[in-house]
Short mmCIF file of C-alpha atoms in Angstrom, two decimals:
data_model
loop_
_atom_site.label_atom_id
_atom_site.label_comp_id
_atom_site.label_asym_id
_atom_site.label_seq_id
_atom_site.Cartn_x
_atom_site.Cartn_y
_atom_site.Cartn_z
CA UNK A 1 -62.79 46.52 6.00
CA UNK A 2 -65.80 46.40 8.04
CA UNK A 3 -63.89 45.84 11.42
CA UNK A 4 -66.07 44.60 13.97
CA UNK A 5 -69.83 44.20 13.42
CA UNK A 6 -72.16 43.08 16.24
CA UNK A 7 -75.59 41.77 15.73
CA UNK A 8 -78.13 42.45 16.32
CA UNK A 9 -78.60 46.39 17.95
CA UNK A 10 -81.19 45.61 20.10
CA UNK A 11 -83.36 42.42 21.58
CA UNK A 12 -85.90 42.78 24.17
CA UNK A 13 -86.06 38.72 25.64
CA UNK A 14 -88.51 37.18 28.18
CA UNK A 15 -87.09 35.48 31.03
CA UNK A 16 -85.72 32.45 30.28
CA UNK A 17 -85.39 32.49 26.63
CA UNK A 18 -81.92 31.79 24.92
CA UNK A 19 -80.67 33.83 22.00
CA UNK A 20 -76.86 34.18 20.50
CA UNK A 21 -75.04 37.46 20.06
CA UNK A 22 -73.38 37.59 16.79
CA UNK A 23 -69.50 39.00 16.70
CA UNK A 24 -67.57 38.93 13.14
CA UNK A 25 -64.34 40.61 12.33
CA UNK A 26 -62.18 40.81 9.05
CA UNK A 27 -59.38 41.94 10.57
CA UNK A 28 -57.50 38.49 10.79
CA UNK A 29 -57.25 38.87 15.00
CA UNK A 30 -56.61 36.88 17.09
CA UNK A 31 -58.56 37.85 19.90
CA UNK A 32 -61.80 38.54 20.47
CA UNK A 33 -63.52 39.28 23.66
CA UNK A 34 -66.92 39.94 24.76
CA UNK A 35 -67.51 42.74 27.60
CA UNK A 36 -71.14 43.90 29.11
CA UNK A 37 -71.24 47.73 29.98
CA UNK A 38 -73.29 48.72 33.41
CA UNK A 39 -74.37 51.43 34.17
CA UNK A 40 -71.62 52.67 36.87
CA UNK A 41 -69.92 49.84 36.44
CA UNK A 42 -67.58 50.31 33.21
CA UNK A 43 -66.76 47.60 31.09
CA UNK A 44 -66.40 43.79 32.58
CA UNK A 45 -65.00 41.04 30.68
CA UNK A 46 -67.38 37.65 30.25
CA UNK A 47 -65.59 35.72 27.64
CA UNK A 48 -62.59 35.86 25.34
CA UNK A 49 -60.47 33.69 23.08
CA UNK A 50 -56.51 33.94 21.85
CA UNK A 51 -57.41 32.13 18.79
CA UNK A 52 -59.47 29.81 17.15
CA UNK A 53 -60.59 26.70 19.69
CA UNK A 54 -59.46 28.50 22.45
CA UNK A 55 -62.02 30.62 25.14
CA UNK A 56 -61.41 31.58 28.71
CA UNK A 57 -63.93 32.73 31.34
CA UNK A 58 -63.19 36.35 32.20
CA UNK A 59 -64.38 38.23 35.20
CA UNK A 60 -68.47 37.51 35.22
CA UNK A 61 -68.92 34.32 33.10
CA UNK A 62 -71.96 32.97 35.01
CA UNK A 63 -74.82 32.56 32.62
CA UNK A 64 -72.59 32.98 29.18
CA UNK A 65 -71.11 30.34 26.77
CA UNK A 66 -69.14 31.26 23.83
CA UNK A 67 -67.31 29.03 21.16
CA UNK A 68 -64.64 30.11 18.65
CA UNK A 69 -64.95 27.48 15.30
CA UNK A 70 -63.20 30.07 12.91
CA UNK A 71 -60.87 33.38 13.66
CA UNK A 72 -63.66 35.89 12.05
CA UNK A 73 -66.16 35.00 14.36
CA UNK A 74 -67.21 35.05 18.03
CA UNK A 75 -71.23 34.42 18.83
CA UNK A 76 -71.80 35.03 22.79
CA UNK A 77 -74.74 32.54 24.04
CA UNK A 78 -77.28 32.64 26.65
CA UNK A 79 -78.50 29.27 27.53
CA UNK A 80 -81.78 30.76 29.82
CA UNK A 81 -81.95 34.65 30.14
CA UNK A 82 -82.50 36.69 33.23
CA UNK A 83 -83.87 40.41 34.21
CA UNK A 84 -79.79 40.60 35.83
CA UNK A 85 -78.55 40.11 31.86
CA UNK A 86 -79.79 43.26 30.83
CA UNK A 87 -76.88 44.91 29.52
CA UNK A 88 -74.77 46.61 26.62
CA UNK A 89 -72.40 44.17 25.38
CA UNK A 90 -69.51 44.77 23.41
CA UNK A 91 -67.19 42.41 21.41
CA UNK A 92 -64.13 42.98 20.88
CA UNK A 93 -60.65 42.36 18.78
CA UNK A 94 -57.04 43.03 18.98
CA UNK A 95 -53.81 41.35 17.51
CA UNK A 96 -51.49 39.23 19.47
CA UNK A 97 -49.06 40.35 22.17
CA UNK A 98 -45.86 42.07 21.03
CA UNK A 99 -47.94 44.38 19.60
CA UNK A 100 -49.80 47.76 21.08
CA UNK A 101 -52.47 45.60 21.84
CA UNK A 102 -54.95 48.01 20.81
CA UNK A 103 -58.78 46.87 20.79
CA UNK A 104 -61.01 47.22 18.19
CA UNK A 105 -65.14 47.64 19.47
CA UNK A 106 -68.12 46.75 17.71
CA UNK A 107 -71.21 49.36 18.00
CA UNK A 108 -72.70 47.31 20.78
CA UNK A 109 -75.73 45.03 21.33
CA UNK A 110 -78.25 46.75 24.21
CA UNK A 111 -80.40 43.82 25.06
CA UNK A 112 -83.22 44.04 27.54
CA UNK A 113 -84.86 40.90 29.86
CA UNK A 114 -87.81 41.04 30.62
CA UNK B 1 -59.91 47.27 45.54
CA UNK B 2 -60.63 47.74 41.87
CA UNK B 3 -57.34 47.24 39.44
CA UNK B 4 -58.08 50.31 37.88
CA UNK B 5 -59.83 52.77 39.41
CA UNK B 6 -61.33 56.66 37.67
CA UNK B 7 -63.39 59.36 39.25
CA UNK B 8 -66.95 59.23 37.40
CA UNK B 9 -67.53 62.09 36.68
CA UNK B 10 -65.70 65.54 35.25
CA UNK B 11 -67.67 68.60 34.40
CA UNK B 12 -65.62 71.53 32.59
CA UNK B 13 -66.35 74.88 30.79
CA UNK B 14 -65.68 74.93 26.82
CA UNK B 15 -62.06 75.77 25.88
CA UNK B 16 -60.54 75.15 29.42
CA UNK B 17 -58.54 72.36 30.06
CA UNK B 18 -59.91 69.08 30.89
CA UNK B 19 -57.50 66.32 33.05
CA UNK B 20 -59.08 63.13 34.03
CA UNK B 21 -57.07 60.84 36.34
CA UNK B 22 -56.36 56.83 36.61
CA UNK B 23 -54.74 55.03 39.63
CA UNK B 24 -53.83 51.12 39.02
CA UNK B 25 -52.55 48.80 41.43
CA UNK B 26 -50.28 46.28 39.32
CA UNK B 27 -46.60 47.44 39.01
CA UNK B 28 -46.17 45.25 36.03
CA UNK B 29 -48.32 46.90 33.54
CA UNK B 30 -46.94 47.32 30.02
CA UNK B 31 -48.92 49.43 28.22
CA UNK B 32 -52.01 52.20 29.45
CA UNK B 33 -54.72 53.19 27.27
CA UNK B 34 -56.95 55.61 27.10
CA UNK B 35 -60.11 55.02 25.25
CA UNK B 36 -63.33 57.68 24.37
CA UNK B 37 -67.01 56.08 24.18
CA UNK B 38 -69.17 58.49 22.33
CA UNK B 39 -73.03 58.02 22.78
CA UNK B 40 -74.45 55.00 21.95
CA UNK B 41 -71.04 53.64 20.47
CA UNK B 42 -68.35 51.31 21.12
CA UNK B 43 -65.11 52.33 22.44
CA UNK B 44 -62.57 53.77 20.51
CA UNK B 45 -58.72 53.99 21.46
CA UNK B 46 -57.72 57.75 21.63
CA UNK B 47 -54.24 57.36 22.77
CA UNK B 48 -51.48 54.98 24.93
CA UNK B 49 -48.24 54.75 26.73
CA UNK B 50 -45.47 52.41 26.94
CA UNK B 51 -44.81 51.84 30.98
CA UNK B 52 -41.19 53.30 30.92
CA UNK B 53 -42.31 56.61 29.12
CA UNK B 54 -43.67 59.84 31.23
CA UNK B 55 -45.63 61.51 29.53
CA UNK B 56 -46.39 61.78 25.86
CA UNK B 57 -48.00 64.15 23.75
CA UNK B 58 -50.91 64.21 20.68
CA UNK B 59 -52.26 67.52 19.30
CA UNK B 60 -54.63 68.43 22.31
CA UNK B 61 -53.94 65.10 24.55
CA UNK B 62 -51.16 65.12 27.04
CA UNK B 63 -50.75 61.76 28.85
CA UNK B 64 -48.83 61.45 32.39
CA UNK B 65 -47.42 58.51 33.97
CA UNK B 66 -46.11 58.31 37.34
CA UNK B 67 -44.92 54.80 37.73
CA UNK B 68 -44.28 54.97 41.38
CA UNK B 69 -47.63 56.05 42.46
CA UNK B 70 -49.22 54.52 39.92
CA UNK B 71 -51.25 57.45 38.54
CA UNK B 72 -52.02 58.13 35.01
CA UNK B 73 -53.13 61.20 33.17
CA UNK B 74 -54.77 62.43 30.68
CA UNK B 75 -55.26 65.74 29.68
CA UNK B 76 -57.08 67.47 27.06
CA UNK B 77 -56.09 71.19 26.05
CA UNK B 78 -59.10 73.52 24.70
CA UNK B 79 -61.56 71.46 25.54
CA UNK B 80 -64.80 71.53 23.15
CA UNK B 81 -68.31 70.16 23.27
CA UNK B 82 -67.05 67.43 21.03
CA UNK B 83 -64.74 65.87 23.34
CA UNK B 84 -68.00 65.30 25.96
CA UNK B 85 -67.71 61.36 25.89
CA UNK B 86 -66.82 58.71 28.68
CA UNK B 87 -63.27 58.32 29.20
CA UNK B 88 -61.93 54.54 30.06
CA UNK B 89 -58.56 54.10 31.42
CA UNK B 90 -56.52 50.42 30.78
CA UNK B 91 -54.29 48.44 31.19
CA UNK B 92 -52.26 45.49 30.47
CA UNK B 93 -49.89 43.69 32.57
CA UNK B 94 -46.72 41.38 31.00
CA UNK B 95 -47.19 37.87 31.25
CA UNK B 96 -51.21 38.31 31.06
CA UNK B 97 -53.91 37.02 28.53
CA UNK B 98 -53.23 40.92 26.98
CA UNK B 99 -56.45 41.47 27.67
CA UNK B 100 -56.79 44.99 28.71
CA UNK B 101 -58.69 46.26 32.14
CA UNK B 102 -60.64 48.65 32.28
CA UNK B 103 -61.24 50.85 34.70
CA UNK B 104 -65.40 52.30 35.11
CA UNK B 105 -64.77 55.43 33.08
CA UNK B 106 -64.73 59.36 33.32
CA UNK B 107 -67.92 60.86 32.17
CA UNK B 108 -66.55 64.15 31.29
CA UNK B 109 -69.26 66.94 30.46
CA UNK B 110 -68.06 70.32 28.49
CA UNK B 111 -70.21 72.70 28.57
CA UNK B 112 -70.36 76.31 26.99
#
């Protein structure tokens, strides 16, 4: 299994441009979630989904869409970047509740706006 | 205040013992997690506890729950230059999305 894989590893954007953030996992989860990593700041939550169809705004959603057409993946949009978007973002997976609920990370996307 | 909330930073001397502490504020967490970020990587879980356990124990890792204050810890015995990583402390509550928050992590910094 590949687990999660995140792409790309870095993207350097002007201001204003749009790009998506790929997220795929072969793990069969259920849910996926996409976090941003400041520095200081830990991890916050933007996006996640409890299946396929289904996405919920987490704590800083502003700026962010996300969709969730199959279970394997999870792309994270931005519609028009800004310099406040510069980030590490992680997506991630887990299985359903009744379980541990442990969360499985991809290696990270460090994007930069200029 | 923050849900879950960690000191920043730890600094330590190889092969003494490292404990990095969590306090969270909802009473009706299930599980706590701790999780180690090594450079430039995602997080990985290191180790977890069920909310009616105390303490529980993996090779090096001890973890301590005090349910009444709400305090979690996590301590690592022997500490080596390997283990320098940021330490993330989470949690899940019953009834949630499941989820997990985080808290801002532990830097933790061994040195020789």
């Amino acid at each position: 299994n590949a687990g999660v894989t995140q792409t790309p590893k870095f993207q350097v954007l002007k201001t204003g441009q749009s790009m998506t953030l790929q997220c795929a996992q072969d793990m069969n989860h259920e849910y996926m979630s996409w976090y941003r990593q400041d520095p200081g700041m830990g991890l916050r939550l933007i996006h996640y989904s409890v299946g396929a169809g289904i996405t919920d705004q987490g704590e800083v959603p502003n700026g962010y869409n996300v969709s969730r057409s199959t279970t394997e993946d999870f792309p994270l949009r931005l519609l028009s970047a800004a310099p406040s978007q510069t980030s590490v973002y992680f997506c991630a997976s887990s299985w359903t509740s009744g379980e541990v609920g442990e969360q499985f990370f991809g290696p990270g996307t460090r994007l930069t706006v200029l | 205040g923050e849900d879950v909330e960690q000191s920043l930073f730890l600094s330590v001397r190889e092969g003494d013992s490292s404990v990095i502490n969590c306090t969270y504020t909802d009473s009706s967490s299930t599980y706590l997690y701790w999780y180690k970020q090594e450079p430039g990587a995602g997080l990985q879980l290191l180790t977890y506890i069920f909310s009616n356990m105390d303490m529980k124990q993996d090779q090096r890792l001890t973890v301590l729950l005090n349910k009444k204050d709400k305090h979690l810890s996590l301590r690592i015995a022997d500490t080596q230059t390997g283990d320098s990583a940021i330490y993330f402390c989470a949690e899940t509550r019953a009834g949630g999305s499941y989820i997990p928050t985080f808290g801002r992590g532990t830097s933790l910094i061994v040195h020789p």
